CSV table of C-alpha atoms and ligand atoms in Angstrom, one decimal:
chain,number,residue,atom,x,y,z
A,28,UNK,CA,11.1,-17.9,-8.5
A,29,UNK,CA,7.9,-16.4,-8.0
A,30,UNK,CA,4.5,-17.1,-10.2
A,31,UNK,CA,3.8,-15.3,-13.3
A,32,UNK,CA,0.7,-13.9,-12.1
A,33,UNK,CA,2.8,-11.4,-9.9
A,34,UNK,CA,1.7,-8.0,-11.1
A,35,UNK,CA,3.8,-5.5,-9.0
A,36,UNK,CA,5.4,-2.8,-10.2
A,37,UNK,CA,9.1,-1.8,-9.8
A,38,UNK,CA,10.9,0.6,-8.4
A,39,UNK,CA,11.7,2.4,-11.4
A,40,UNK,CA,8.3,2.3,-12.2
A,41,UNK,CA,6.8,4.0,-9.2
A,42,UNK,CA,9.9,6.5,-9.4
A,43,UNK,CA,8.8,7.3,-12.6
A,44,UNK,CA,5.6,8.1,-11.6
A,45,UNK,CA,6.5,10.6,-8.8
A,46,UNK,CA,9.1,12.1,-10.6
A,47,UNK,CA,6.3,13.1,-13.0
A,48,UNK,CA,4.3,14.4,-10.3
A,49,UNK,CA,7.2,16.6,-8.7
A,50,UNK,CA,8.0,18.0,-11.8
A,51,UNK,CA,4.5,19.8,-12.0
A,52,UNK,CA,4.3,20.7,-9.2
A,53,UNK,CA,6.3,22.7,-6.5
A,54,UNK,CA,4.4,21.5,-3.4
A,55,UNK,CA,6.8,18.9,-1.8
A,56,UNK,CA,4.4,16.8,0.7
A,57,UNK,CA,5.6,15.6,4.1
A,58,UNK,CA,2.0,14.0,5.0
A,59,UNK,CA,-0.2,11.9,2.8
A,60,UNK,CA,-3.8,11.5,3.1
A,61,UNK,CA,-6.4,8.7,1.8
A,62,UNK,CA,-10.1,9.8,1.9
A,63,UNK,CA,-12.3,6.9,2.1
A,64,UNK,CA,-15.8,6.5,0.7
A,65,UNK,CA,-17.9,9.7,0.9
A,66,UNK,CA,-15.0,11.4,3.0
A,67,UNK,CA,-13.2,12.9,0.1
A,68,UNK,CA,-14.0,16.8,1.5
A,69,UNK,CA,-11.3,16.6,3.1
A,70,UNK,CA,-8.9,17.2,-0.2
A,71,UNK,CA,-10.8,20.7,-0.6
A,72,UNK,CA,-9.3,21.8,2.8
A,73,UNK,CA,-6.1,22.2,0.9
A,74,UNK,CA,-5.4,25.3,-0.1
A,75,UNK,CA,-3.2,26.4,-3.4
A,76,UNK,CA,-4.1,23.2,-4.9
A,77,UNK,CA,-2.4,21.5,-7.6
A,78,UNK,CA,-5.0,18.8,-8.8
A,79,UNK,CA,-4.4,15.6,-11.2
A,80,UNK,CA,-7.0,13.1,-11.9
A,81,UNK,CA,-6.2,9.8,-11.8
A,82,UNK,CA,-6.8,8.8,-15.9
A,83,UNK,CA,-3.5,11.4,-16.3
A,84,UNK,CA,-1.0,9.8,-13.7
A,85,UNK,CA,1.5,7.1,-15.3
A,86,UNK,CA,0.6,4.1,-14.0
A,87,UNK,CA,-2.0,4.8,-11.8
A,88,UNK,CA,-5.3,2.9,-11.7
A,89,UNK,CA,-8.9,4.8,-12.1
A,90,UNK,CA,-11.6,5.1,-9.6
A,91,UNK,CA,-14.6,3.0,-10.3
A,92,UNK,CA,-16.8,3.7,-7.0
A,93,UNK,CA,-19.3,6.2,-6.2
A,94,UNK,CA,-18.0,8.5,-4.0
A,95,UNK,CA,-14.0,8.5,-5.1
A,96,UNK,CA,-13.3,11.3,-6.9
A,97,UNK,CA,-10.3,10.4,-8.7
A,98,UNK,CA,-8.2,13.4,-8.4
A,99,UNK,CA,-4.7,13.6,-6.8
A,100,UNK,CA,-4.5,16.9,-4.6
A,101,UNK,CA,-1.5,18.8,-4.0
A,102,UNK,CA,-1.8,21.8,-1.8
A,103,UNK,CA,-0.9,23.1,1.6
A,104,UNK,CA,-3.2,22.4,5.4
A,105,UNK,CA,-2.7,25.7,7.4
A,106,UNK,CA,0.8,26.0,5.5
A,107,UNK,CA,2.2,22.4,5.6
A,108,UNK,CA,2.5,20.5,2.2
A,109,UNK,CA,0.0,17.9,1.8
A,110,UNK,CA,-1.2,15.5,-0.8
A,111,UNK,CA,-4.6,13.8,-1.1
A,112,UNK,CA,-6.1,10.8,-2.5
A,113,UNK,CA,-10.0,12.2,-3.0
A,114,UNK,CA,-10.5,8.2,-4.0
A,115,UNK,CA,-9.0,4.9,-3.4
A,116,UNK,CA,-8.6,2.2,-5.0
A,117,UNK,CA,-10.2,-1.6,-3.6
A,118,UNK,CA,-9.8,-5.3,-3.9
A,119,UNK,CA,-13.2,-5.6,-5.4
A,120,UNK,CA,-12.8,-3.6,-8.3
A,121,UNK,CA,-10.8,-6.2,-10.0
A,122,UNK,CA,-7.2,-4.5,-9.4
A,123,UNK,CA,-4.3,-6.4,-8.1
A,124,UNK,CA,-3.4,-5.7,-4.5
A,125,UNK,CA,-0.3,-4.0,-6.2
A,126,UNK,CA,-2.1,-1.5,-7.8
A,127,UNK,CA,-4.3,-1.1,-5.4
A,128,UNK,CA,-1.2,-0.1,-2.7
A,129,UNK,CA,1.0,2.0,-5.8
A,130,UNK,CA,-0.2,5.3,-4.2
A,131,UNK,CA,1.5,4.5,-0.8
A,132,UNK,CA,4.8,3.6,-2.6
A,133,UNK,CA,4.3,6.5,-4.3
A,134,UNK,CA,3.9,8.8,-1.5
A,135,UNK,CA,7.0,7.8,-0.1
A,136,UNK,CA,9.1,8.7,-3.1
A,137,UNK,CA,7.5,12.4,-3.3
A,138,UNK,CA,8.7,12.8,0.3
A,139,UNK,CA,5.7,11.5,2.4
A,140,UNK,CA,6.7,10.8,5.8
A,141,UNK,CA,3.1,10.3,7.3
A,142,UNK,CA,0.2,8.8,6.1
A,143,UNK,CA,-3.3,9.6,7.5
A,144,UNK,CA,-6.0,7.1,6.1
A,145,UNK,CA,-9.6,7.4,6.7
A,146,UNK,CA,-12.7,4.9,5.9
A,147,UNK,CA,-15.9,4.3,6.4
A,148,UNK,CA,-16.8,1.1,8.0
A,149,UNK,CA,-19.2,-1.0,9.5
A,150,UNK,CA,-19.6,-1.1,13.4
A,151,UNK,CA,-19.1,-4.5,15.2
A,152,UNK,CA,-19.0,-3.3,18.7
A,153,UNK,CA,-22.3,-3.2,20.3
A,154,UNK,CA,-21.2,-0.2,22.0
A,155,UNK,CA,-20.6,1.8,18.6
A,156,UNK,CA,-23.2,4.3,17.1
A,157,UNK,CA,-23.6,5.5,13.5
A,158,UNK,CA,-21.3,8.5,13.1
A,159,UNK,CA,-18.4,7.9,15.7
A,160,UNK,CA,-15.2,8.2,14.7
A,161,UNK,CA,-12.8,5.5,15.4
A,162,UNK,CA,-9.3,5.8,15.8
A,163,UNK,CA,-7.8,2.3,14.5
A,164,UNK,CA,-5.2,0.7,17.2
A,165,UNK,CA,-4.7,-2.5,15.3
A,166,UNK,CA,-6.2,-4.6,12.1
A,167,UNK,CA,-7.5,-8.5,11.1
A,168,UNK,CA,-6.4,-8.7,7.6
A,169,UNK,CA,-8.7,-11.2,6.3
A,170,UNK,CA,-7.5,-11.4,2.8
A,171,UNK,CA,-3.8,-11.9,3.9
A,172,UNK,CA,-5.1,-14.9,5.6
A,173,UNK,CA,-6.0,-16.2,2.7
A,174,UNK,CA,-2.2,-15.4,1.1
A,175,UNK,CA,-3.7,-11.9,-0.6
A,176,UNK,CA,-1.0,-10.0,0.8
A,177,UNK,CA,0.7,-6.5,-1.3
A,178,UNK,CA,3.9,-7.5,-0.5
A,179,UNK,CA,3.9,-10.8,-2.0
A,180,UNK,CA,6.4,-11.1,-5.2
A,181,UNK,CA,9.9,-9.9,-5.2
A,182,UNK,CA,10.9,-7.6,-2.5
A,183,UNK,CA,12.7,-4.7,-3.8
A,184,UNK,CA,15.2,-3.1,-1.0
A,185,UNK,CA,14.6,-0.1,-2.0
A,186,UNK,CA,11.4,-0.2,-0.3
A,187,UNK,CA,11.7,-2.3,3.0
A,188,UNK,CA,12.6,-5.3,4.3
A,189,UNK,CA,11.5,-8.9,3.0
A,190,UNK,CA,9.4,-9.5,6.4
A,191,UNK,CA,8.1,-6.4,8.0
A,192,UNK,CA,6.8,-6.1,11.7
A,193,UNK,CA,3.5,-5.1,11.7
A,194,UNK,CA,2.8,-5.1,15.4
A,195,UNK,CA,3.6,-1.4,15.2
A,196,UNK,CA,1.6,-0.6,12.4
A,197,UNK,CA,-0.7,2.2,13.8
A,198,UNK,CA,1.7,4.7,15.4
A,199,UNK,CA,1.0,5.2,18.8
A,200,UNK,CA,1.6,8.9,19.4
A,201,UNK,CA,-0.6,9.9,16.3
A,202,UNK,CA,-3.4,8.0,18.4
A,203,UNK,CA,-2.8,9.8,21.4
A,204,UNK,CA,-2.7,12.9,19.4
A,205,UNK,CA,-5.8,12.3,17.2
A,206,UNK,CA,-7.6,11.5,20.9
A,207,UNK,CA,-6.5,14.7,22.2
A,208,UNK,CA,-7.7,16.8,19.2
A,209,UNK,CA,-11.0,15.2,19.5
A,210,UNK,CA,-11.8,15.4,23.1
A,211,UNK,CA,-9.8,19.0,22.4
A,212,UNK,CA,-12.5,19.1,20.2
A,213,UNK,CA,-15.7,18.4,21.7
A,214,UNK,CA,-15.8,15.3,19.9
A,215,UNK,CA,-15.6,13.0,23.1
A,216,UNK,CA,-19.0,11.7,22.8
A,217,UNK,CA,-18.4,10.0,19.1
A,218,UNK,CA,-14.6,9.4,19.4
A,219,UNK,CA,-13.4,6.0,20.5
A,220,UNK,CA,-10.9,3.4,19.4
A,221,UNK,CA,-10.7,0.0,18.0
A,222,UNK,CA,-9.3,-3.1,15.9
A,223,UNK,CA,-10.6,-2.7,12.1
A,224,UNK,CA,-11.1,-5.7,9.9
A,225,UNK,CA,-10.8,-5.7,6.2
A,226,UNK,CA,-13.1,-8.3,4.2
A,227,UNK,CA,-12.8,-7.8,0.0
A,228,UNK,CA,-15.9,-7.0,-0.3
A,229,UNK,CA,-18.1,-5.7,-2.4
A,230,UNK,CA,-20.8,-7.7,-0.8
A,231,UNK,CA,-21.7,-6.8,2.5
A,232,UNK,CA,-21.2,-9.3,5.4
A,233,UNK,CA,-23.9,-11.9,6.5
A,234,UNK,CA,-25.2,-11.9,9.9
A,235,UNK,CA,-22.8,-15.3,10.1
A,236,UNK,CA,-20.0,-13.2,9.4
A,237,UNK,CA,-20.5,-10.0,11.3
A,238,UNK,CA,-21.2,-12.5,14.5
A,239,UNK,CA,-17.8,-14.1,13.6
A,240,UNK,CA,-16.0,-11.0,13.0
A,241,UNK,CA,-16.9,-9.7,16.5
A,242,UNK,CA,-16.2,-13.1,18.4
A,243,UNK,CA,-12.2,-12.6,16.6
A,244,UNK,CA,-12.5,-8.9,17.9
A,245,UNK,CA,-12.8,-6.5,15.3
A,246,UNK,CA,-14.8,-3.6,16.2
A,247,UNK,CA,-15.1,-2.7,13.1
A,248,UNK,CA,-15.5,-4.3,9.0
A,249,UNK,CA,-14.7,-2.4,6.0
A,250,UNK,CA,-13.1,-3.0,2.6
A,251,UNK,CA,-9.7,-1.1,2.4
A,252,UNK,CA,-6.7,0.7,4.3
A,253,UNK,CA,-5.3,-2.2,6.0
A,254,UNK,CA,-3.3,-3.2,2.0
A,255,UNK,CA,-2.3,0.2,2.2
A,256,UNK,CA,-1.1,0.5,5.8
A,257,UNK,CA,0.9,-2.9,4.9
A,258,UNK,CA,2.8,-1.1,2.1
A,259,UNK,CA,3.2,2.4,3.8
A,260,UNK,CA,4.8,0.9,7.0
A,261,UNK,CA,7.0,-1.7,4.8
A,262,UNK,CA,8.8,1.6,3.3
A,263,UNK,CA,8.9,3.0,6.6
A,264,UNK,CA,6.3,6.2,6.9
A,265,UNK,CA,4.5,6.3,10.0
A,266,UNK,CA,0.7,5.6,9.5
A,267,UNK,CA,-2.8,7.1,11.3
A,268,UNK,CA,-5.8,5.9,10.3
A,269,UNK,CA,-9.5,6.2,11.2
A,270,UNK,CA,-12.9,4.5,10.5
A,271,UNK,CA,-16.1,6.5,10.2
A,272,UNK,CA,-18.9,4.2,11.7
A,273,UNK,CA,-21.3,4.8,8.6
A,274,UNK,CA,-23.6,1.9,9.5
A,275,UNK,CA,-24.3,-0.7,11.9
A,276,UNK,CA,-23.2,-4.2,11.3
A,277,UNK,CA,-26.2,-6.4,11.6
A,278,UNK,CA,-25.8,-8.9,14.5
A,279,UNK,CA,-29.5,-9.8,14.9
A,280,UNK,CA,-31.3,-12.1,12.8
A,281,UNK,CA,-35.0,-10.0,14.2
A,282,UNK,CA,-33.7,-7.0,12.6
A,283,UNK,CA,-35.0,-5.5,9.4
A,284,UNK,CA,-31.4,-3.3,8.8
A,285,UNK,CA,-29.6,-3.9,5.6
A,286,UNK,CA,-26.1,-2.4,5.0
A,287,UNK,CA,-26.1,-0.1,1.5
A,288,UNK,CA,-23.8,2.3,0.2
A,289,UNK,CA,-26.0,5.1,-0.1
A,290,UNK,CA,-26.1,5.0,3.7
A,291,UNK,CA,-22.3,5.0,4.1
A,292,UNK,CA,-22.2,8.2,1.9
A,293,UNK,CA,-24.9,10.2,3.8
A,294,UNK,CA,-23.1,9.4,7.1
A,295,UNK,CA,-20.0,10.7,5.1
A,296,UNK,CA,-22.0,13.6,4.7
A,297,UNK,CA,-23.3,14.4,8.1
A,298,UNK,CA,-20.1,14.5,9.9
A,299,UNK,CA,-17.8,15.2,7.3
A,300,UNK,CA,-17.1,18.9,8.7
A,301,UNK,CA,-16.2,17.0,12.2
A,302,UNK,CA,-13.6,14.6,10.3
A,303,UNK,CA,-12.1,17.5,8.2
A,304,UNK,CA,-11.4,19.3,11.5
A,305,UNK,CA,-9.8,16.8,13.4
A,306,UNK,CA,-7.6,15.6,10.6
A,307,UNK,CA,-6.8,19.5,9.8
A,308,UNK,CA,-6.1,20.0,13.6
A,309,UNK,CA,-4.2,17.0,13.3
A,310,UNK,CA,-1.9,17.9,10.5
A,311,UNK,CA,-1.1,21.2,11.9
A,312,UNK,CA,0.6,19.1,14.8
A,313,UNK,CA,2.3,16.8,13.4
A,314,UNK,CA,6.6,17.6,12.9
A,315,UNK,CA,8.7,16.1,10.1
A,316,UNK,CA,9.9,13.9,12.5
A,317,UNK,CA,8.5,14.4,16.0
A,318,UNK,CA,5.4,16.0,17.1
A,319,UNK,CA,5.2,19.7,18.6
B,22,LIG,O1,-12.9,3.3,0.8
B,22,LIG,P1,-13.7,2.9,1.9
B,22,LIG,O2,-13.1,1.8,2.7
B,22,LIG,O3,-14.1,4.1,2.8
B,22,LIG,O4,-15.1,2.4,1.4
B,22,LIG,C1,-16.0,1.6,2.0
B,22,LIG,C2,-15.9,0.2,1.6
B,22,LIG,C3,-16.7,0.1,0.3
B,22,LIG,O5,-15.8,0.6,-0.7
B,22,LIG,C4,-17.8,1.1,0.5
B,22,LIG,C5,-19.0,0.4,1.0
B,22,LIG,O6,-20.1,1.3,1.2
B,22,LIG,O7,-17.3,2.0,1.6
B,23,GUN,N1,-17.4,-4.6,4.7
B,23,GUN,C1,-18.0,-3.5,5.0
B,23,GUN,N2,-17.6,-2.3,4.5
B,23,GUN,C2,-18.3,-1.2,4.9
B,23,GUN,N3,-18.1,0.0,4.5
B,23,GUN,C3,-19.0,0.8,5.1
B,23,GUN,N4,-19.8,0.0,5.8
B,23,GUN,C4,-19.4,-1.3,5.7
B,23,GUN,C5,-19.8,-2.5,6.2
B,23,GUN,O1,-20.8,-2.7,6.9
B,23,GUN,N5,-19.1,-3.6,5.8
């Protein structure tokens, strides 16, 4: 029924891979968090850590970019149990959008009931500066227009339904919250809000493009997250997620910016302390099913 070129993997395979995780360790995580490029400080904010790197996890795929780590951390954030991708995993590096979303599908079988995703991206609003944060209300999924989609192959039950809404994807008290804890903050000035658009990258956008982009409003262009906010709302955790504005999309044939990586991970860098506050202040307010 479906094409042989399906390269999912099942549920017994992803139980397998948890249930090697939980049996080394006794950290039982109730939020899951994905540091994008340059952002992966934010797995050394957990404390009593229980790290595996990626090449020793059944099934899962390595990192191949500068700036993922690799390492899968288990540990606690101001006493709740957390794990951490310090790396993920992206459409360009050859994997199959499968692999690419395994870690979501794992997180749900270790016990993961939230998902807090972070990436750096490219600004399209004119109004954006290099270094805000932005918390992401919705997503263009450019690849799934195109029929790259991580759910496409069998649906397995187990997981979620066959045809999952997605006009709920990015949980609306989690943006409230993550809006209070920055202004809460200080972070008012560089905080704002906005629709994220996922290209496959790993070339970055033309002028055309970024012009196009903008005109379909995204406020923002980047190269991940929305696969994995497909999968982790499918098998029903509640999903955050935020864009680091590491460079300025270039709208303007006059101008003499060109987008780079080692940009993205400097901006990483400079506000890197901010970003492990907020999500840190975040986590601590977050309940196992409702928020304090
Ligand atoms: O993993 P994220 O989305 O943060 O990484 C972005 C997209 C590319 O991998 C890289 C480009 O600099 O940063
Ligand atoms: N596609 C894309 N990804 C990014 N990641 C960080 N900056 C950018 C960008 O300008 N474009």
């Amino acid at each position: 029924m479906f094409p042989e070129s399906h390269t999912g993997y099942s549920y017994e395979d992803c139980r397998a891979t948890a249930d090697w995780l939980l049996a080394q360790t006794a950290v039982r995580p109730v939020v899951g968090i994905v540091c994008g490029s340059g952002l992966g400080g934010l797995a050394d904010m957990l404390k009593d850590q229980v790290v595996f790197n990626y090449r020793d996890i059944p099934n899962f795929p390595q990192s191949t970019v500068h700036g993922h780590a690799g390492r899968l951390v288990f540990g606690t954030l101001k006493g709740r149990p957390c794990v951490c991708m310090q790396g993920r995993f992206h459409l360009y590096e050859g994997y199959p959008i499968q692999k690419i979303t395994l870690p979501m599908r794992i997180f749900k079988l270790l016990g993961v009931e939230t998902v807090i995703l972070t990436n750096a991206a490219g600004g399209l609003n004119q109004d954006f500066k290099v270094g805000d944060i932005m918390i992401i209300k919705d997503h263009l999924n450019m690849p799934g227009f195109a029929g790259n989609n991580p759910l496409i192959g069998p649906n397995d039950e187990r997981f979620g339904v066959r045809f999952p809404c997605m006009s709920d994807a990015y949980d609306r008290e989690l943006q409230q919250l993550a809006m209070d804890v920055g202004i809460e903050l200080g972070y008012g000035d560089f905080l704002r809000e906005g629709v994220y658009c996922v290209l496959g990258g790993p070339s970055f956008e033309t002028i055309a493009e970024c012009r196009m982009l903008h005109k379909l409003g995204a406020d923002a262009v980047g190269m991940s997250t929305v696969h994995e906010v497909i999968v982790a709302r499918h098998c029903g955790m509640r999903v955050f997620a935020l864009s680091l504005i590491t460079n300025r999309a270039v709208m303007d044939y006059d101008s003499e910016e060109k987008a780079n990586h080692e940009e993205v991970l400097e901006t990483g860098k400079q506000r890197a302390e901010q970003l492990e506050r907020m999500v840190s202040t975040m986590v601590t307010r977050i309940g196992h099913n409702n928020y304090s």
